[in-house]
Amino acid sequence: MASEGRQANPVKHYVLVHGSCHGAWSWYKIVALLKSSGHKVTALDLAASGINPKQVGDLRSISEYFQPLRDFMESLPADERVVLVGHSLGGLAISQAMEKFPEKVSVAVFVTASMPGPTLNISTLNQESLRRQGPLLDSQFTYDNGPNNPPTTFTFGPLFSSLNVYQLSPTEDLALGTMLMRPLRLFSEEDMSKDLMLSKKYASVKRVFIISEEDKLAKKDFQLWMIEENPPDAVKEIKGSDHMVMMSQPKELWVHLQAIAEKYS
């Protein structure tokens, strides 16, 4: 199958952006599958994520968190266009990249990802997400600015991860996740709104949303709400997948990513 894909498809360059508390490592199955089909793949660590050397306390804005993706996009040759893929919170990172580098993106793929837009601001998106959020169980917050101020970091707890993030993924991937996760810096709504002002530049980029049917973190009704509020060019759905689609249904995601890249190249 891989050799067939290599013959049929011209080489695409996929840029994979991870979600909250995760890193480039979370894409390891997709990286292997796409490379086996002959494609070029870049899986990035955002700041203070994965093996990025920054520490979570160093980050002062969400723009600093996204800096590695912006640096990468700036480094691309002027004539190269990539397939941007964002998972979960990575949807915000690729949204900023779409706004700043629309000419370098052939298509943006939101994999059960946060999907703001010119008509759906980050404040409304966050409020709706919080309204639908269930108990966070053993997940941890830190309060580096004191207990009377908003929390500064968040980390998924092992129990929460097993029940709501990785519940359909192999147990080995859950174990990997709990070993490699790093705290997520929490930013103010004001900061996020300032750095995620999206315009017709963002809107000029083709967008596809991939629904994860049994996602318990970003539930299907929330995914459908985002799609309704900020309609993409196409919607795909993967069944039998949890929030970690790339862990629970990697081959289905791989097939979708190749078909999307082919259609919008």
Short mmCIF file of C-alpha atoms in Angstrom, two decimals:
data_model
loop_
_atom_site.label_atom_id
_atom_site.label_comp_id
_atom_site.label_asym_id
_atom_site.label_seq_id
_atom_site.Cartn_x
_atom_site.Cartn_y
_atom_site.Cartn_z
CA MET A 1 0.00 0.00 0.00
CA ALA A 2 2.85 2.36 0.89
CA SER A 3 4.58 1.76 -2.44
CA GLU A 4 1.32 2.43 -4.28
CA GLY A 5 0.97 5.73 -2.40
CA ARG A 6 4.53 6.65 -3.31
CA GLN A 7 3.87 6.11 -7.01
CA ALA A 8 0.46 7.77 -7.12
CA ASN A 9 1.09 10.92 -5.09
CA PRO A 10 3.58 13.67 -5.77
CA VAL A 11 5.54 14.48 -2.65
CA LYS A 12 3.78 16.76 -0.16
CA HIS A 13 5.29 18.49 2.86
CA TYR A 14 3.21 17.97 6.00
CA VAL A 15 3.80 20.18 9.04
CA LEU A 16 2.33 18.59 12.18
CA VAL A 17 1.52 20.69 15.25
CA HIS A 18 0.71 19.03 18.57
CA GLY A 19 -1.88 19.91 21.21
CA SER A 20 -1.91 20.84 24.91
CA CYS A 21 0.84 19.30 27.09
CA HIS A 22 2.07 17.18 24.17
CA GLY A 23 4.93 17.50 21.69
CA ALA A 24 6.10 16.43 18.25
CA TRP A 25 6.43 12.91 19.71
CA SER A 26 2.63 12.53 19.71
CA TRP A 27 2.71 12.27 15.90
CA TYR A 28 5.20 9.39 15.74
CA LYS A 29 2.80 6.95 14.02
CA ILE A 30 1.67 9.53 11.44
CA VAL A 31 5.26 10.60 10.75
CA ALA A 32 6.18 6.98 9.99
CA LEU A 33 3.11 6.40 7.79
CA LEU A 34 3.51 9.60 5.77
CA LYS A 35 7.23 9.01 5.27
CA SER A 36 6.50 5.44 4.14
CA SER A 37 4.32 7.00 1.41
CA GLY A 38 7.26 9.11 0.25
CA HIS A 39 6.17 12.42 1.76
CA LYS A 40 8.23 15.02 3.58
CA VAL A 41 7.15 15.49 7.21
CA THR A 42 8.05 18.09 9.83
CA ALA A 43 6.66 17.49 13.34
CA LEU A 44 7.34 20.57 15.45
CA ASP A 45 7.69 21.14 19.17
CA LEU A 46 6.07 24.41 20.21
CA ALA A 47 7.90 26.41 22.89
CA ALA A 48 8.35 24.62 26.25
CA SER A 49 6.91 21.44 24.69
CA GLY A 50 8.47 18.09 23.81
CA ILE A 51 12.23 18.61 23.69
CA ASN A 52 12.06 22.37 23.10
CA PRO A 53 14.57 23.86 25.58
CA LYS A 54 12.36 26.70 26.81
CA GLN A 55 10.74 26.26 30.21
CA VAL A 56 7.05 26.89 30.75
CA GLY A 57 7.81 29.75 33.15
CA ASP A 58 9.76 31.53 30.39
CA LEU A 59 6.66 32.06 28.24
CA ARG A 60 5.02 35.47 28.52
CA SER A 61 2.52 35.24 25.65
CA ILE A 62 0.81 32.71 23.45
CA SER A 63 2.76 34.20 20.55
CA GLU A 64 5.98 33.05 22.25
CA TYR A 65 4.44 29.58 22.59
CA PHE A 66 3.80 29.55 18.81
CA GLN A 67 7.24 31.00 17.92
CA PRO A 68 8.80 27.72 16.66
CA LEU A 69 6.03 27.35 14.07
CA ARG A 70 6.40 30.96 12.90
CA ASP A 71 10.18 30.56 12.65
CA PHE A 72 9.72 27.41 10.59
CA MET A 73 7.19 29.04 8.24
CA GLU A 74 9.52 32.01 7.73
CA SER A 75 12.36 29.64 6.82
CA LEU A 76 10.43 27.96 3.99
CA PRO A 77 11.45 28.81 0.41
CA ALA A 78 9.18 31.42 -1.14
CA ASP A 79 7.72 28.92 -3.61
CA GLU A 80 7.02 26.09 -1.13
CA ARG A 81 3.52 25.42 0.18
CA VAL A 82 2.86 23.03 3.04
CA VAL A 83 -0.03 21.02 4.44
CA LEU A 84 -0.52 22.45 7.95
CA VAL A 85 -2.03 19.98 10.43
CA GLY A 86 -3.04 21.07 13.93
CA HIS A 87 -4.31 18.82 16.71
CA SER A 88 -6.32 20.11 19.69
CA LEU A 89 -4.80 23.42 20.88
CA GLY A 90 -2.45 23.20 17.88
CA GLY A 91 -5.41 24.54 15.91
CA LEU A 92 -4.67 27.97 17.39
CA ALA A 93 -1.02 27.76 16.30
CA ILE A 94 -1.87 26.87 12.72
CA SER A 95 -4.56 29.59 12.66
CA GLN A 96 -1.91 32.20 13.47
CA ALA A 97 0.37 30.71 10.79
CA MET A 98 -2.48 30.86 8.24
CA GLU A 99 -2.97 34.55 9.03
CA LYS A 100 0.74 35.39 8.78
CA PHE A 101 1.77 33.09 5.91
CA PRO A 102 -1.34 32.34 3.80
CA GLU A 103 0.72 32.05 0.62
CA LYS A 104 2.78 29.21 2.15
CA VAL A 105 -0.17 26.96 3.07
CA SER A 106 -1.91 24.76 0.49
CA VAL A 107 -4.47 23.53 3.03
CA ALA A 108 -4.91 23.61 6.81
CA VAL A 109 -6.27 20.53 8.57
CA PHE A 110 -7.87 20.83 12.01
CA VAL A 111 -7.82 17.43 13.73
CA THR A 112 -10.42 17.74 16.51
CA ALA A 113 -8.69 21.10 16.95
CA SER A 114 -9.56 24.58 18.18
CA MET A 115 -10.72 26.45 15.08
CA PRO A 116 -11.23 30.20 15.54
CA GLY A 117 -11.84 32.49 12.58
CA PRO A 118 -12.71 36.04 11.54
CA THR A 119 -16.30 35.46 12.72
CA LEU A 120 -15.46 33.21 15.71
CA ASN A 121 -13.10 34.92 18.14
CA ILE A 122 -10.97 33.11 20.69
CA SER A 123 -12.96 34.53 23.62
CA THR A 124 -16.23 32.99 22.39
CA LEU A 125 -14.42 29.75 21.55
CA ASN A 126 -12.89 29.49 25.04
CA GLN A 127 -16.16 30.30 26.80
CA GLU A 128 -18.02 27.63 24.85
CA SER A 129 -15.26 25.10 25.53
CA LEU A 130 -15.33 25.82 29.28
CA ARG A 131 -19.13 25.63 29.35
CA ARG A 132 -19.00 22.07 28.01
CA GLN A 133 -16.00 20.95 30.10
CA GLY A 134 -16.42 18.05 32.51
CA PRO A 135 -14.50 17.33 35.74
CA LEU A 136 -10.71 17.52 35.32
CA LEU A 137 -10.13 14.83 37.99
CA ASP A 138 -6.41 14.48 38.81
CA SER A 139 -5.23 17.10 36.30
CA GLN A 140 -2.98 19.69 37.91
CA PHE A 141 -2.87 23.48 37.95
CA THR A 142 -0.08 25.63 39.33
CA TYR A 143 -0.52 29.13 40.75
CA ASP A 144 2.83 30.84 40.28
CA ASN A 145 1.28 34.29 40.78
CA GLY A 146 -0.32 33.31 44.08
CA PRO A 147 -3.50 31.43 45.05
CA ASN A 148 -5.72 34.49 44.57
CA ASN A 149 -4.72 34.91 40.92
CA PRO A 150 -5.63 32.75 37.91
CA PRO A 151 -3.66 29.50 37.46
CA THR A 152 -0.49 29.74 35.37
CA THR A 153 -0.01 26.16 34.12
CA PHE A 154 -2.07 23.03 33.49
CA THR A 155 -1.12 19.36 33.09
CA PHE A 156 -3.40 16.41 32.27
CA GLY A 157 -3.51 13.88 35.10
CA PRO A 158 -2.90 10.16 34.41
CA LEU A 159 -6.45 9.17 35.39
CA PHE A 160 -8.01 12.00 33.38
CA SER A 161 -5.83 11.04 30.40
CA SER A 162 -6.85 7.38 30.60
CA LEU A 163 -10.57 8.19 30.80
CA ASN A 164 -10.91 11.24 28.54
CA VAL A 165 -7.87 11.69 26.29
CA TYR A 166 -6.46 8.23 25.47
CA GLN A 167 -9.46 6.02 26.33
CA LEU A 168 -9.46 4.23 22.92
CA SER A 169 -5.69 4.34 22.33
CA PRO A 170 -3.26 1.48 23.00
CA THR A 171 -2.16 1.37 26.64
CA GLU A 172 1.45 1.81 25.49
CA ASP A 173 0.55 5.21 24.02
CA LEU A 174 -1.14 6.26 27.26
CA ALA A 175 2.03 5.23 29.13
CA LEU A 176 4.15 7.20 26.66
CA GLY A 177 1.92 10.24 27.03
CA THR A 178 1.99 10.26 30.82
CA MET A 179 5.80 10.02 30.74
CA LEU A 180 6.39 12.76 28.16
CA MET A 181 3.72 15.40 28.85
CA ARG A 182 4.87 18.84 29.97
CA PRO A 183 2.81 21.59 31.65
CA LEU A 184 0.88 23.95 29.38
CA ARG A 185 1.25 27.67 30.05
CA LEU A 186 -2.16 29.30 30.53
CA PHE A 187 -2.52 32.71 28.90
CA SER A 188 -5.01 35.49 29.53
CA GLU A 189 -7.94 35.89 27.17
CA GLU A 190 -6.71 39.41 26.41
CA ASP A 191 -3.30 38.09 25.34
CA MET A 192 -4.82 35.32 23.23
CA SER A 193 -7.27 37.70 21.54
CA LYS A 194 -4.47 40.14 20.68
CA ASP A 195 -2.29 37.44 19.08
CA LEU A 196 -5.12 35.64 17.30
CA MET A 197 -6.82 38.42 15.35
CA LEU A 198 -7.81 36.66 12.14
CA SER A 199 -8.76 38.33 8.86
CA LYS A 200 -9.31 37.62 5.18
CA LYS A 201 -5.72 36.34 5.02
CA TYR A 202 -6.69 33.41 7.28
CA ALA A 203 -9.95 33.04 5.36
CA SER A 204 -8.08 32.75 2.04
CA VAL A 205 -6.55 29.40 3.10
CA LYS A 206 -8.47 26.19 2.40
CA ARG A 207 -9.55 24.48 5.63
CA VAL A 208 -10.64 20.94 6.46
CA PHE A 209 -11.92 19.81 9.85
CA ILE A 210 -11.55 16.18 10.94
CA ILE A 211 -14.11 15.12 13.56
CA SER A 212 -13.08 12.53 16.12
CA GLU A 213 -16.29 10.67 16.85
CA GLU A 214 -15.63 9.51 20.41
CA ASP A 215 -13.46 12.38 21.64
CA LYS A 216 -14.28 12.94 25.32
CA LEU A 217 -12.08 16.02 25.70
CA ALA A 218 -13.40 18.07 22.76
CA LYS A 219 -16.74 16.31 22.47
CA LYS A 220 -18.37 15.82 19.09
CA ASP A 221 -21.09 18.39 19.83
CA PHE A 222 -18.40 21.01 20.49
CA GLN A 223 -16.58 20.08 17.28
CA LEU A 224 -19.86 20.44 15.37
CA TRP A 225 -20.51 23.80 17.05
CA MET A 226 -17.13 25.13 15.81
CA ILE A 227 -17.86 23.83 12.31
CA GLU A 228 -21.25 25.57 12.30
CA GLU A 229 -19.83 28.86 13.63
CA ASN A 230 -16.79 28.86 11.33
CA PRO A 231 -17.57 26.60 8.35
CA PRO A 232 -14.51 24.96 6.73
CA ASP A 233 -14.25 23.90 3.09
CA ALA A 234 -14.76 20.24 4.00
CA VAL A 235 -15.50 18.03 7.01
CA LYS A 236 -14.29 14.46 7.50
CA GLU A 237 -15.08 12.09 10.37
CA ILE A 238 -13.05 9.31 11.94
CA LYS A 239 -15.00 6.70 13.89
CA GLY A 240 -13.71 4.78 16.89
CA SER A 241 -11.22 7.51 17.74
CA ASP A 242 -10.56 9.34 21.01
CA HIS A 243 -8.96 12.78 21.40
CA MET A 244 -5.59 11.31 20.35
CA VAL A 245 -6.73 10.42 16.84
CA MET A 246 -3.14 9.86 15.74
CA MET A 247 -2.77 7.19 18.43
CA SER A 248 -6.19 5.50 18.32
CA GLN A 249 -6.84 5.53 14.53
CA PRO A 250 -3.53 6.40 12.85
CA LYS A 251 -4.18 4.62 9.54
CA GLU A 252 -7.55 6.32 9.05
CA LEU A 253 -5.99 9.70 9.80
CA TRP A 254 -3.12 8.93 7.41
CA VAL A 255 -5.53 8.10 4.60
CA HIS A 256 -7.52 11.31 5.19
CA LEU A 257 -4.41 13.49 5.32
CA GLN A 258 -3.16 12.13 2.00
CA ALA A 259 -6.55 12.54 0.30
CA ILE A 260 -6.91 16.11 1.61
CA ALA A 261 -3.41 17.08 0.50
CA GLU A 262 -4.06 15.58 -2.94
CA LYS A 263 -7.33 17.47 -3.37
CA TYR A 264 -6.04 20.86 -2.28
CA SER A 265 -2.51 20.76 -3.73
#
